[in-house]
Coordinates of C-alpha atoms and ligand atoms in Angstrom, one line a residue:
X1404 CA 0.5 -19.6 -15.4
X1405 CA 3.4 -21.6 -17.3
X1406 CA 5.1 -24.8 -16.5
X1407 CA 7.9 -22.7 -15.0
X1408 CA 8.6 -22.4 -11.3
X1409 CA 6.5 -20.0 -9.1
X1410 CA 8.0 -16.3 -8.3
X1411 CA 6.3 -15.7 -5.2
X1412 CA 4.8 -12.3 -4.3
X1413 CA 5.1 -10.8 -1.0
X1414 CA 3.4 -7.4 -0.5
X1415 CA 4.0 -5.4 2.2
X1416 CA 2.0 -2.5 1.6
X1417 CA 0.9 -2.3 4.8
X1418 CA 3.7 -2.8 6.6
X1419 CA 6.9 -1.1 4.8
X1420 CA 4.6 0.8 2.6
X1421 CA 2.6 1.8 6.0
X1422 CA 6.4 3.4 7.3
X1423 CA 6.5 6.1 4.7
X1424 CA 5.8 9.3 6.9
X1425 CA 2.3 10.2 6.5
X1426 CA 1.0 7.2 5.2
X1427 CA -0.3 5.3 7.9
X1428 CA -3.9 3.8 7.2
X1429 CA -7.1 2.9 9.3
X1430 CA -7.7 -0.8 10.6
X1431 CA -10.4 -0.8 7.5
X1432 CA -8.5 0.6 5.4
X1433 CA -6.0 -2.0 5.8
X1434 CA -8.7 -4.2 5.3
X1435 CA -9.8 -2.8 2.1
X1436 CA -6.4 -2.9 0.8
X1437 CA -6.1 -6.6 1.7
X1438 CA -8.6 -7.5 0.1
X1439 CA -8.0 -6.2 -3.3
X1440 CA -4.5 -7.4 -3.2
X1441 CA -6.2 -11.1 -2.1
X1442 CA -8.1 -10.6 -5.6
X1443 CA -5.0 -9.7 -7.1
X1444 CA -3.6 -13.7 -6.0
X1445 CA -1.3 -11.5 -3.9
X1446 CA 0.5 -14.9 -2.2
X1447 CA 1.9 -13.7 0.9
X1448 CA 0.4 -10.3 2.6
X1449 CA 2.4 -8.4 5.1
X1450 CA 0.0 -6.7 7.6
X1451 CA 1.6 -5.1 9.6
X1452 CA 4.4 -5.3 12.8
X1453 CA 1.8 -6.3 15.8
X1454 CA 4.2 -5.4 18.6
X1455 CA 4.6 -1.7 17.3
X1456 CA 1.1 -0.7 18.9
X1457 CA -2.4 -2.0 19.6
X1458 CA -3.7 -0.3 16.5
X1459 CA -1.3 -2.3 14.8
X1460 CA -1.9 -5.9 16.4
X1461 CA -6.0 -5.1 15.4
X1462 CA -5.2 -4.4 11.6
X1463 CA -3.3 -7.6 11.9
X1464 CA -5.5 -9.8 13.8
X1465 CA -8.5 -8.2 11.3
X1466 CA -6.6 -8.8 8.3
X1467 CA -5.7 -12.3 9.4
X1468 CA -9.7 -13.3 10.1
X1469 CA -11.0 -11.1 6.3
X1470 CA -8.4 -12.9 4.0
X1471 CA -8.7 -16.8 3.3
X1472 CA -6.6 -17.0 0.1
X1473 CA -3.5 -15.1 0.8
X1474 CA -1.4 -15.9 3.7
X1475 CA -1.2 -13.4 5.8
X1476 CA 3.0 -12.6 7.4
X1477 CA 3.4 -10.1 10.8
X1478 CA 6.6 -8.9 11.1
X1479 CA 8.3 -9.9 14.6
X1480 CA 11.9 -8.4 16.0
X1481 CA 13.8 -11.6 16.8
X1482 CA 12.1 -10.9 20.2
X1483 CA 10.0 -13.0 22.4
X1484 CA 7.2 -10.5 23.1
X1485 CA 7.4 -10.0 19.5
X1486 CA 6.5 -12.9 17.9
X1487 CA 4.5 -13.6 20.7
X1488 CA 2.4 -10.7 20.0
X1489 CA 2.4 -11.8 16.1
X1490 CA 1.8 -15.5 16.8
X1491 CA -1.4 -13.8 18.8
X1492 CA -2.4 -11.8 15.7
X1493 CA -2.0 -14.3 13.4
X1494 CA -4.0 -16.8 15.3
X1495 CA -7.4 -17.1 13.0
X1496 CA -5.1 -16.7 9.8
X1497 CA -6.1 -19.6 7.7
X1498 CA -2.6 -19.2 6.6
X1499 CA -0.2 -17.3 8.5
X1500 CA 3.2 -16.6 8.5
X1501 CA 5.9 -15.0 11.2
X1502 CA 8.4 -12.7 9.5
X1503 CA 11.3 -12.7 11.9
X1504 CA 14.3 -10.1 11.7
X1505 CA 17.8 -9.2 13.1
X1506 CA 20.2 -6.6 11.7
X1507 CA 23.7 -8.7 10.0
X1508 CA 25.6 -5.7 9.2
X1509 CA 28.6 -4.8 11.4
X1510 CA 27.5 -1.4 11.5
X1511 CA 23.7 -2.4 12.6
X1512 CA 25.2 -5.3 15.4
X1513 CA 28.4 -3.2 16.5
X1514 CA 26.2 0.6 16.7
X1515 CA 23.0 -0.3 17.5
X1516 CA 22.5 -4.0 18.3
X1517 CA 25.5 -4.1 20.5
X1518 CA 26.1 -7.5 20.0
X1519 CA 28.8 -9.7 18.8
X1520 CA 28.2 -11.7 15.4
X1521 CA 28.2 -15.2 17.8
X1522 CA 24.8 -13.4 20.2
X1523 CA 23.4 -12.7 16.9
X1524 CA 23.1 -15.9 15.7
X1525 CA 21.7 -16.9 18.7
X1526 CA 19.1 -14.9 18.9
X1527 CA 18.1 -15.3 15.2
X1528 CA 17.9 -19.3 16.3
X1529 CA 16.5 -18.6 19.3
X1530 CA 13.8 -16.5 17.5
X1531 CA 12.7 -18.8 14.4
X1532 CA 12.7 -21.8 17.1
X1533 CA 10.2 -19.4 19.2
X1534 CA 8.4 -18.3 15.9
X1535 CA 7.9 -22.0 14.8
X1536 CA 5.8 -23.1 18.1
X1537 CA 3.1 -21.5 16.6
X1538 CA 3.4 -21.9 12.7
X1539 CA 5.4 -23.9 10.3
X1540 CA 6.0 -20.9 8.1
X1541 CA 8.4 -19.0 9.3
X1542 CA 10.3 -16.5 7.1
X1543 CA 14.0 -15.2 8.5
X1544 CA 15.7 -11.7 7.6
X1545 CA 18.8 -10.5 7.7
X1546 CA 18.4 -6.7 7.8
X1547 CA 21.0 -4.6 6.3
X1548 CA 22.2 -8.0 4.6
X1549 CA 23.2 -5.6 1.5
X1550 CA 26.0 -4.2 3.7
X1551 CA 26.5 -7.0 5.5
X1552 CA 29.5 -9.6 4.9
X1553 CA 28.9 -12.9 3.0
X1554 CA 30.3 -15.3 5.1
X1555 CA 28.5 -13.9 8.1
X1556 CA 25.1 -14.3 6.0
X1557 CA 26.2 -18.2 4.6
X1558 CA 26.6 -18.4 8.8
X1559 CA 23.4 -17.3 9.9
X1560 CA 21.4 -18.2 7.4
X1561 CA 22.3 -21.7 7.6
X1562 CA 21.5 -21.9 11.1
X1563 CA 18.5 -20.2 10.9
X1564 CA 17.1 -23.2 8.1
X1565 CA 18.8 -26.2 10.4
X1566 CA 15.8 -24.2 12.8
X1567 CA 13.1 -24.3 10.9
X1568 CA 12.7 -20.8 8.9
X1569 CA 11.2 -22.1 5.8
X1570 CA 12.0 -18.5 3.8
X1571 CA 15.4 -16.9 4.0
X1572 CA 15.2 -12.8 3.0
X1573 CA 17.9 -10.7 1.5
X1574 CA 16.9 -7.0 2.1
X1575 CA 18.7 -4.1 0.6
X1576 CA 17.2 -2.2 4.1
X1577 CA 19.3 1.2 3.0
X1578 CA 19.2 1.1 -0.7
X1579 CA 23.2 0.6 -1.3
X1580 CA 23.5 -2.3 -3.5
X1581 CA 24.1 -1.9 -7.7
X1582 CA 22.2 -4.9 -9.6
X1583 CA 25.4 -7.2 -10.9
X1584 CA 26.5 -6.7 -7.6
X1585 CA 23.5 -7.7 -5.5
X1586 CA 22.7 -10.4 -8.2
X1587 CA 26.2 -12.1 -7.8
X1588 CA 25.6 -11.9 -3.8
X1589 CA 22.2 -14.0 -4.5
X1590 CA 24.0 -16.6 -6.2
X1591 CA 26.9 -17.0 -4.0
X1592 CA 24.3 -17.4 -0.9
X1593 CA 22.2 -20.0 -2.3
X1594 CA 25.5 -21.9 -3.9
X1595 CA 27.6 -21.6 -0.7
X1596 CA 24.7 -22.6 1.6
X1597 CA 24.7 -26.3 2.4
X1598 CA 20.9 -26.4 3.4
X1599 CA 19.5 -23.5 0.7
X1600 CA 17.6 -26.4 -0.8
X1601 CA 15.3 -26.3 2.2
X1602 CA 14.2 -22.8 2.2
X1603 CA 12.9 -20.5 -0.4
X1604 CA 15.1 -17.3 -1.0
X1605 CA 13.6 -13.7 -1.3
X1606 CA 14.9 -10.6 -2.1
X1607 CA 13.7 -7.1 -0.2
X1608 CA 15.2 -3.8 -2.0
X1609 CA 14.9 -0.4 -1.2
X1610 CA 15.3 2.9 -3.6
X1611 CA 17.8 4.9 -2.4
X1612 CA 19.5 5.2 -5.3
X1613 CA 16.3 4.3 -7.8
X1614 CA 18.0 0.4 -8.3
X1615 CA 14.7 -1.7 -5.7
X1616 CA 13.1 -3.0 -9.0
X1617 CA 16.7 -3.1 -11.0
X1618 CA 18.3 -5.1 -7.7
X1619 CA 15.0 -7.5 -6.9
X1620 CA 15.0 -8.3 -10.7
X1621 CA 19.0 -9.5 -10.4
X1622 CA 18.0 -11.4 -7.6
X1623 CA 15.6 -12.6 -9.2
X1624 CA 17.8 -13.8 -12.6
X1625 CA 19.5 -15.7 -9.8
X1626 CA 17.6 -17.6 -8.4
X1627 CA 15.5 -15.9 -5.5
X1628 CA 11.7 -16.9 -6.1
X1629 CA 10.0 -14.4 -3.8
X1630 CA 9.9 -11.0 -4.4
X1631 CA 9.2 -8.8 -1.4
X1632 CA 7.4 -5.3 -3.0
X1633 CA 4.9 -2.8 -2.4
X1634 CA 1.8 -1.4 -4.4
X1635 CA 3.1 2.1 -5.8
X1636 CA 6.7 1.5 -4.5
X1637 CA 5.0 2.9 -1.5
X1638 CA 7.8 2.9 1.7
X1639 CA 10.5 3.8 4.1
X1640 CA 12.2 7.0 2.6
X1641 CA 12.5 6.8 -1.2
X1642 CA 9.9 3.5 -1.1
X1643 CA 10.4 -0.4 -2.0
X1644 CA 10.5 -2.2 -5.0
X1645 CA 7.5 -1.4 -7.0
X1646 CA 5.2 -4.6 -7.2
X1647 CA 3.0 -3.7 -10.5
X1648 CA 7.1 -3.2 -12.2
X1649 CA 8.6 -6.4 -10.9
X1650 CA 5.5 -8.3 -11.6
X1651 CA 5.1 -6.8 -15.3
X1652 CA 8.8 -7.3 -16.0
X1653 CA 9.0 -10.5 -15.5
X1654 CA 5.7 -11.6 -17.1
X1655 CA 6.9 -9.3 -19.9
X1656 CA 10.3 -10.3 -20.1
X1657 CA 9.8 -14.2 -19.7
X1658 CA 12.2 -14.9 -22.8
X1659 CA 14.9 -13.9 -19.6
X1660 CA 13.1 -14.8 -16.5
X1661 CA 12.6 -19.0 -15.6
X1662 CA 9.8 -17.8 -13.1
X1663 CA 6.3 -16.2 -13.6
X1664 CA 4.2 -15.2 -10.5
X1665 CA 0.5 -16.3 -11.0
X1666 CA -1.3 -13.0 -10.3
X1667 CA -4.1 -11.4 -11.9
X1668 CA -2.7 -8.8 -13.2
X1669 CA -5.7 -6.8 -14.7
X1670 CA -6.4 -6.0 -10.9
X1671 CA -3.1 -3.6 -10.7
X1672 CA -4.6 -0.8 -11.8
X1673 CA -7.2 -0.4 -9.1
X1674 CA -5.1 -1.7 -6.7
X1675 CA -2.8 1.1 -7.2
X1676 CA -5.7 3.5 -7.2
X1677 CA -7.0 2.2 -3.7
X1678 CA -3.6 2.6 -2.3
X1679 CA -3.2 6.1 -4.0
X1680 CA -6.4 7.2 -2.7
X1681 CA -6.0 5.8 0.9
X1682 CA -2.6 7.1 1.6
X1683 CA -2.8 10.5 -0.3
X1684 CA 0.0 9.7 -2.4
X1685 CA -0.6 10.7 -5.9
X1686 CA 1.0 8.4 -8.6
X1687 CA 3.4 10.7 -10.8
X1688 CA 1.9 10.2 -14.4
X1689 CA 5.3 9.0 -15.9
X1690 CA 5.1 5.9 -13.2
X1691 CA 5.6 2.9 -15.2
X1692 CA 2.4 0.9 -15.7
X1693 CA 0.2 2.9 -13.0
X1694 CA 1.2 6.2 -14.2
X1695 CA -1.7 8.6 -16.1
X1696 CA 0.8 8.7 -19.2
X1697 CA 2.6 5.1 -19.2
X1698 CA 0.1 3.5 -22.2
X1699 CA -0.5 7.2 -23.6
X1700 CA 0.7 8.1 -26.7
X1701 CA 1.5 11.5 -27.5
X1702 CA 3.7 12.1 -30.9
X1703 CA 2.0 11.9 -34.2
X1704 CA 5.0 9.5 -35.3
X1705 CA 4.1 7.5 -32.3
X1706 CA 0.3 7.7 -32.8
X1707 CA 0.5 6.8 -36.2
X1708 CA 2.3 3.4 -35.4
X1709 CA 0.1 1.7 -32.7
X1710 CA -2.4 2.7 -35.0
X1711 CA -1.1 0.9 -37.5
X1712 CA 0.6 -2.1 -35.5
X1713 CA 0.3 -2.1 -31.8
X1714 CA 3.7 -3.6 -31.0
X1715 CA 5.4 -0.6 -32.8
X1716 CA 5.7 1.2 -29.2
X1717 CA 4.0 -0.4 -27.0
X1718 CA 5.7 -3.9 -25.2
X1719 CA 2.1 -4.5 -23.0
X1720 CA -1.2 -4.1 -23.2
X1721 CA -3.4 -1.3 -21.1
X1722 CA -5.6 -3.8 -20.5
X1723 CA -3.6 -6.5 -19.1
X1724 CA -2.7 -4.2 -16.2
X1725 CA -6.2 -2.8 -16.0
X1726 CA -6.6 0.1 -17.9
X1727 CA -10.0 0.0 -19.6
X1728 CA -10.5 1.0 -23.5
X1729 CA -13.7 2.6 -22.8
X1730 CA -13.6 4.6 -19.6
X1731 CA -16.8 6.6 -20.0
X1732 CA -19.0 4.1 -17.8
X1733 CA -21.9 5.3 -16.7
X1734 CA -24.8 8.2 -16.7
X1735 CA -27.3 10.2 -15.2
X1736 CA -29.8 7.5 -16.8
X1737 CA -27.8 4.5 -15.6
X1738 CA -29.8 1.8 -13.2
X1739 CA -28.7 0.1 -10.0
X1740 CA -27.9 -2.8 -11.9
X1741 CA -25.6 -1.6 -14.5
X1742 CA -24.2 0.4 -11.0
X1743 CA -24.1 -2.6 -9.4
X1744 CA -22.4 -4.5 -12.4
X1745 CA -19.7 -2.2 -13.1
X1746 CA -18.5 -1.5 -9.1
X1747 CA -18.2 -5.6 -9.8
X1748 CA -16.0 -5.6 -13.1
X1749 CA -13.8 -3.3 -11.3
X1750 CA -13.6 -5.4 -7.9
X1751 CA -15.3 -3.0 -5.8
X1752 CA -17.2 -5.0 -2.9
X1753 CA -20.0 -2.9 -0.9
X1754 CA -20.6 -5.8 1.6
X1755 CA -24.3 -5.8 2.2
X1756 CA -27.8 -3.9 -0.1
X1757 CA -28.0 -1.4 2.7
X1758 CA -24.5 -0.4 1.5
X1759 CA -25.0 -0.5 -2.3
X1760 CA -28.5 1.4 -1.8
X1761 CA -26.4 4.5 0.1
X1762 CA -23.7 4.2 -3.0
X1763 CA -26.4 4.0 -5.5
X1764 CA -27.9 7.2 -4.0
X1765 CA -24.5 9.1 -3.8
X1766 CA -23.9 7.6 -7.8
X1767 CA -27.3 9.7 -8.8
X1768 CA -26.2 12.8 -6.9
X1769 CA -23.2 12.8 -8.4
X1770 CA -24.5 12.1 -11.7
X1771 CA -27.1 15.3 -11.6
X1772 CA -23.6 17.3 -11.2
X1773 CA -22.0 15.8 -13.8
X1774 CA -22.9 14.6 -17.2
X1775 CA -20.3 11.4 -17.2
X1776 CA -19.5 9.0 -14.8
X1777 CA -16.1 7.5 -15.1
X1778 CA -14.3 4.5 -13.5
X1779 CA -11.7 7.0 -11.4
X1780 CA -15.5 8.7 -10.0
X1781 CA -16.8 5.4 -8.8
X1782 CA -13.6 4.7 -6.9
X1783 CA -13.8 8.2 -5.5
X1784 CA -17.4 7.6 -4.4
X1785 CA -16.4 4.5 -2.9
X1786 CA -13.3 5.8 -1.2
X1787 CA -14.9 8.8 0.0
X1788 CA -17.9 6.4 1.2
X1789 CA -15.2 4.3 3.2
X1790 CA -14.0 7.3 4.7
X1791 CA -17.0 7.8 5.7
X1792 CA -17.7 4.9 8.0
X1793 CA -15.1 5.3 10.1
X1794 CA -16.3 6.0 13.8
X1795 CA -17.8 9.1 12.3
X1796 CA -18.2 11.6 15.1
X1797 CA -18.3 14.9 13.3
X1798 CA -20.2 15.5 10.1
X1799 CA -20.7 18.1 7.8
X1800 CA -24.2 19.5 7.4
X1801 CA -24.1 22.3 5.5
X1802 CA -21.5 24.9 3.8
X1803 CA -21.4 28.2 1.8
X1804 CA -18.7 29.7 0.5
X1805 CA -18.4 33.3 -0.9
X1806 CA -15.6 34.6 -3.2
X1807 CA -15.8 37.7 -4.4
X1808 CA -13.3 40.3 -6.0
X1809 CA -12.4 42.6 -3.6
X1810 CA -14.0 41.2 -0.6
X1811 CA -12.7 39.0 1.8
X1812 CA -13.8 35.4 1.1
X1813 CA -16.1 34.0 3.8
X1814 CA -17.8 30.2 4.8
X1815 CA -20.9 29.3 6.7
X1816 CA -20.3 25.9 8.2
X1817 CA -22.8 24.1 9.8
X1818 CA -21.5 20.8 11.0
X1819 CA -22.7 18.2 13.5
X1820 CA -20.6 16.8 16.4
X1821 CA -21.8 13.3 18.3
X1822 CA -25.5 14.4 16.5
X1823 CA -25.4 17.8 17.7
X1824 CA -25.5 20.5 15.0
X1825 CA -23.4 23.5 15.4
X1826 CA -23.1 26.7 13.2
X1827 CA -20.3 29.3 12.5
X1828 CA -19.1 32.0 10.2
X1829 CA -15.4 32.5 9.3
X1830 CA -13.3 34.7 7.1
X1831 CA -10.2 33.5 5.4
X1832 CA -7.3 34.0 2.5
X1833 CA -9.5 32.4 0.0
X1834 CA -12.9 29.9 0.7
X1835 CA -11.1 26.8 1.3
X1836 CA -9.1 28.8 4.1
X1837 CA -12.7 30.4 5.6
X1838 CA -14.1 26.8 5.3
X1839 CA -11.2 25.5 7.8
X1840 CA -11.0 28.3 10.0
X1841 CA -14.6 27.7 10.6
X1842 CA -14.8 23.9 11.2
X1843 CA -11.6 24.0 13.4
X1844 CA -13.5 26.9 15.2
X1845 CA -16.1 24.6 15.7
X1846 CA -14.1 21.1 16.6
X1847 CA -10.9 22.6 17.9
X1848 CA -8.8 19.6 17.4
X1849 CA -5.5 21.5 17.5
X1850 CA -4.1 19.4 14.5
X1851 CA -1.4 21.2 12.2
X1852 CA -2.2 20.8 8.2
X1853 CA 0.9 19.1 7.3
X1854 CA -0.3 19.0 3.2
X1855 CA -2.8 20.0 1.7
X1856 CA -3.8 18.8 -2.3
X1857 CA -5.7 18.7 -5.0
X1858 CA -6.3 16.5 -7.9
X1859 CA -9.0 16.4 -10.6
X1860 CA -10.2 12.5 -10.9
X1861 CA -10.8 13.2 -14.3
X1862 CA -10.6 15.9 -17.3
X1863 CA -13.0 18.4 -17.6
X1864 CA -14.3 21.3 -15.1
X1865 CA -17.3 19.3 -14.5
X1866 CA -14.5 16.8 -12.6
X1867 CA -14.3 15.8 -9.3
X1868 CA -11.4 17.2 -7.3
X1869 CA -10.1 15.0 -5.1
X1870 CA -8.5 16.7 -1.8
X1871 CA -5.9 15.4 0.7
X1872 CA -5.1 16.8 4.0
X1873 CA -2.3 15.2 6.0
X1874 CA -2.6 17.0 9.7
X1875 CA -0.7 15.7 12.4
X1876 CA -1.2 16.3 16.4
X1877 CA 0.3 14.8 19.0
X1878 CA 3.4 12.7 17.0
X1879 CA 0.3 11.6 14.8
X1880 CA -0.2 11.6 11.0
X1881 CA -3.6 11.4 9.7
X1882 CA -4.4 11.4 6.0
X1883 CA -8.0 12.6 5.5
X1884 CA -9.7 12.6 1.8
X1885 CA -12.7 13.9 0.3
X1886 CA -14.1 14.5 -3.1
X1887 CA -17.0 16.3 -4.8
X1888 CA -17.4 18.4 -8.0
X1889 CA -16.9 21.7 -5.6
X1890 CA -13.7 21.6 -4.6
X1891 CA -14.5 23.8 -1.5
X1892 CA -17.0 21.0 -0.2
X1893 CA -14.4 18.2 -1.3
X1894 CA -11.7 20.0 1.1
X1895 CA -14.6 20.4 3.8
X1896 CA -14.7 16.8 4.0
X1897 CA -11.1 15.8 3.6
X1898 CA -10.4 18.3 6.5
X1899 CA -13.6 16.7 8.6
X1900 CA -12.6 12.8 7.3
X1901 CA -8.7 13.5 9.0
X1902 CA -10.1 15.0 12.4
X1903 CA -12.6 12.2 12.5
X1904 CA -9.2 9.7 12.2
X1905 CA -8.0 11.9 14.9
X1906 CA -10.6 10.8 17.1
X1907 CA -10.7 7.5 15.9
X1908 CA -8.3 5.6 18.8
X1909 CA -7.9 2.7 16.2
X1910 CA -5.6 4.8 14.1
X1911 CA -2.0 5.4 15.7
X1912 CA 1.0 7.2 15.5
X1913 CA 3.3 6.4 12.4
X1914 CA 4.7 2.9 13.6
X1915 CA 8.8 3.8 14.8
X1916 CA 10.7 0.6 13.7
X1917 CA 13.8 2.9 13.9
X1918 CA 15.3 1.7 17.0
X1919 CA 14.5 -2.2 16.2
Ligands
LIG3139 O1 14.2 -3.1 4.9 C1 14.2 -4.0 5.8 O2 15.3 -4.5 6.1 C2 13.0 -4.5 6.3 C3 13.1 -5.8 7.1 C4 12.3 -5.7 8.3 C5 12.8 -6.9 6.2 O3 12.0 -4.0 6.1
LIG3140 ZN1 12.2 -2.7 4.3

């Protein structure tokens, strides 16, 4: 990194990210997550809001013991069973932070706080007092801060530093602010503030109106140094501020920024993957720097000049963000240790031989299907292989599927349930439909299939199609994945992967903040 000060990067993925309907995630997942945002140099990883449930307080508390380079942040109403039940999670963090939060708006303290300006400042000291018995890093927010009124934030934000919060953040909660505006708001706090010198100001936008990157980079231009953003733009309604955007930006743009985080950015590719592919939200190929298209050159004109100069049309390099030249990896032919080597080069970690053996073996079946092996099928195999080791109770054994013009489609599913095989035959719209009216025949979990996708890994009808299924039951949202070169097994497994979650008591309903 440069000789200029530090822009601090504060994911929170799994927490905001985790309150977009649908997307909630496994314990493990979580964990997976965490840990390739820890290789990113992620600095501060928010994990979750430990109070909201116990499947919540576990990913936390697992989280917390995994990761020993990024501190690790639970979010905490200004409560005191709150940030008790964060200060428990956070216990084995080798860094961790409490991430403290009352609403500043008058809207938010007269409608749904019902409390006066005075018992809000109270309780915010109260809480970051309570917060700091059991760390020193202590970070205060002042939700709905972008419709809240100035002096009221110089107020409370000055008392909450004279207590001890050691970060002070400015979230856009509904999306409302314009970037001059929001910018200008930045500068007056940390002018008008007699202690600002003592904390670190962050910025937390929303994209209600497309402006989370455009309003965190104002911020930013004025004199915020942490950035509070999520993989994907992943979040609450129309998402966060995209990290891989604010992060590019500024090391793109450093002729206008005084700051540069020190990330590795050649991670943000398969970070954005992982997250993609856990969550079951696709990336739109237009996203900036993660999209399919955003280094892809498609006009001759244009063609012609990054051939001939690079910087013609193109302000960053594929490969800085970790797009690879070459993506054709590997082959039918390929050995365990060129396997080994490139799950390595791109950051995937198997954990023990038993569990690169069992990915070697499913790399060779895959390859007898299919001529190439690309990056995108690796992550796949991996993904699908995670989804895999979740409490597995019900597996599939054994399907086939029968299309035919003029016939009804059929499937023969034989699947096995706590090790006990079981065997059906269903008919159905088209195979994938026969395939799930057999295995819910056969498991009966009563979910509803909330979404239902597709997507080819790669190009080519030899691809792997990736499926998603989103069902929910009960209030809960699963996301279950699967992929194969026959699309029909692929949705097999995505269907069996989501009722296996169901089971699974460590996942949990989609965490309600809404009445915080
Ligand atoms: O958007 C928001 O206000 C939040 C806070 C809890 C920081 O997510
Ligand atoms: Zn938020």
């Amino acid at each position: 990194m440069s000789s200029k000060q530090q822009l601090i990067i504060f994911d929170t993925t799994l927490r905001d990210g985790e309150q977009s309907p649908g997307a909630s995630m496994t314990r493990d997942e979580k964990i997976r997550i965490a840990r390739a945002l820890e290789k990113m140099r992620v600095d501060v990883i928010e994990a979750g809001f430990p109070i909201a449930s116990q499947g919540d307080f576990e990913s936390v508390k697992a989280v917390a013991e995994t990761v020993k380079d990024s501190t690790i942040c639970g979010l905490a109403r200004a409560l005191e069973k709150d940030i008790d039940r964060a200060g428990e999670a956070l216990k084995k963090a080798n860094s961790g932070r409490i991430h403290t939060f009352i609403a500043t708006s008058p809207v938010h303290m007269e409608r749904k706080l019902r409390m006066s300006p005075d018992q809000v400042v109270e309780q915010a000291v109260w809480a970051v007092k309570h917060a700091r018995k059991y760390t020193d890093n202590v970070e205060f927010s002042a939700e709905d801060a972008g419709r809240s009124e100035i002096d009221f934030l110089c107020r409370i934000f000055e008392a909450v530093i004279d207590a001890g919060a050691s970060t002070i953040n400015v979230p856009d909660t509904v999306g409302y602010n314009i970037p001059h505006q929001f910018g200008k708001t930045m500068k007056t706090l940390i002018e008008r503030i007699p202690n600002s010198d003592k904390a670190v100001f962050s910025v937390h936008c929303h994209n209600d109106l497309g402006l989370a990157v455009a309003n965190s980079l104002a911020a930013v231009r004025n004199g915020a140094r942490q950035v509070e953003c999520t993989i994907n733009g992943l979040g609450e309604r129309a998402g966060n501020a995209a990290l891989e955007e604010i992060v590019m930006a500024v090391r793109t743009r450093q002729d206008v920024f005084d700051c540069d985080t020190h990330l590795d950015t050649t991670q943000i590719v398969n970070c954005s993957r992982l997250v993609s592919n856990i969550t079951g939200f696709p990336v739109q190929p237009n996203k900036a720097i993660v999209g399919a298209n955003a280094f892809a050159h498609e006009s001759g004109i244009h063609q012609d000049g990054v051939l001939k100069h690079r910087e013609t049309y193109e302000i960053m390099r594929a490969e800085d963000v970790g797009w690879t030249q070459n993506r054709m990896v590997l082959g039918k032919h390929s050995g365990r240790n060129a396997f080994r080597s490139r799950l390595q080069e791109l950051g995937i970690e198997l954990g023990s031989e038993e569990a690169l053996n069992e990915a070697f073996a499913r790399f060779k079946d895959l390859a007898d299907k299919k001529h190439e092996i690309f990056d995108e099928d690796l992550q796949a195999l991996v993904t699908d292989k995670g989804a895999e080791s979740i409490n597995e109770r019900i597996k599939l054994v054994s399907l086939r599927a029968v299309s035919e013009t003029g016939e009804m489609p059929n499937a023969d599913v034989t699947i096995s349930i706590d090790g006990e095989e079981h065997s059906i035959s269903a008919e159905g719209g088209g195979p994938v439909d026969a395939t799930y009216k057999a295995i819910e025949a056969l498991v009966n979990s009563g979910a509803d299939l909330k979404l239902y996708s597709v997507n080819n890994i790669t190009s080519g009808t030899d691809a792997q199609g990736e499926v998603t299924v989103r069902l929910e039951k009960g209030g809960r949202l699963v996301n279950g994945q699967g992929a194969d070169t026959d699309i029909v097994i692929a949705s097999a497994k995505a269907y069996i992967n989501g009722c296996n979650k169901l089971l699974d008591s460590g996942a949990r309903a989609h965490p309600q903040t809404a009445d915080v």
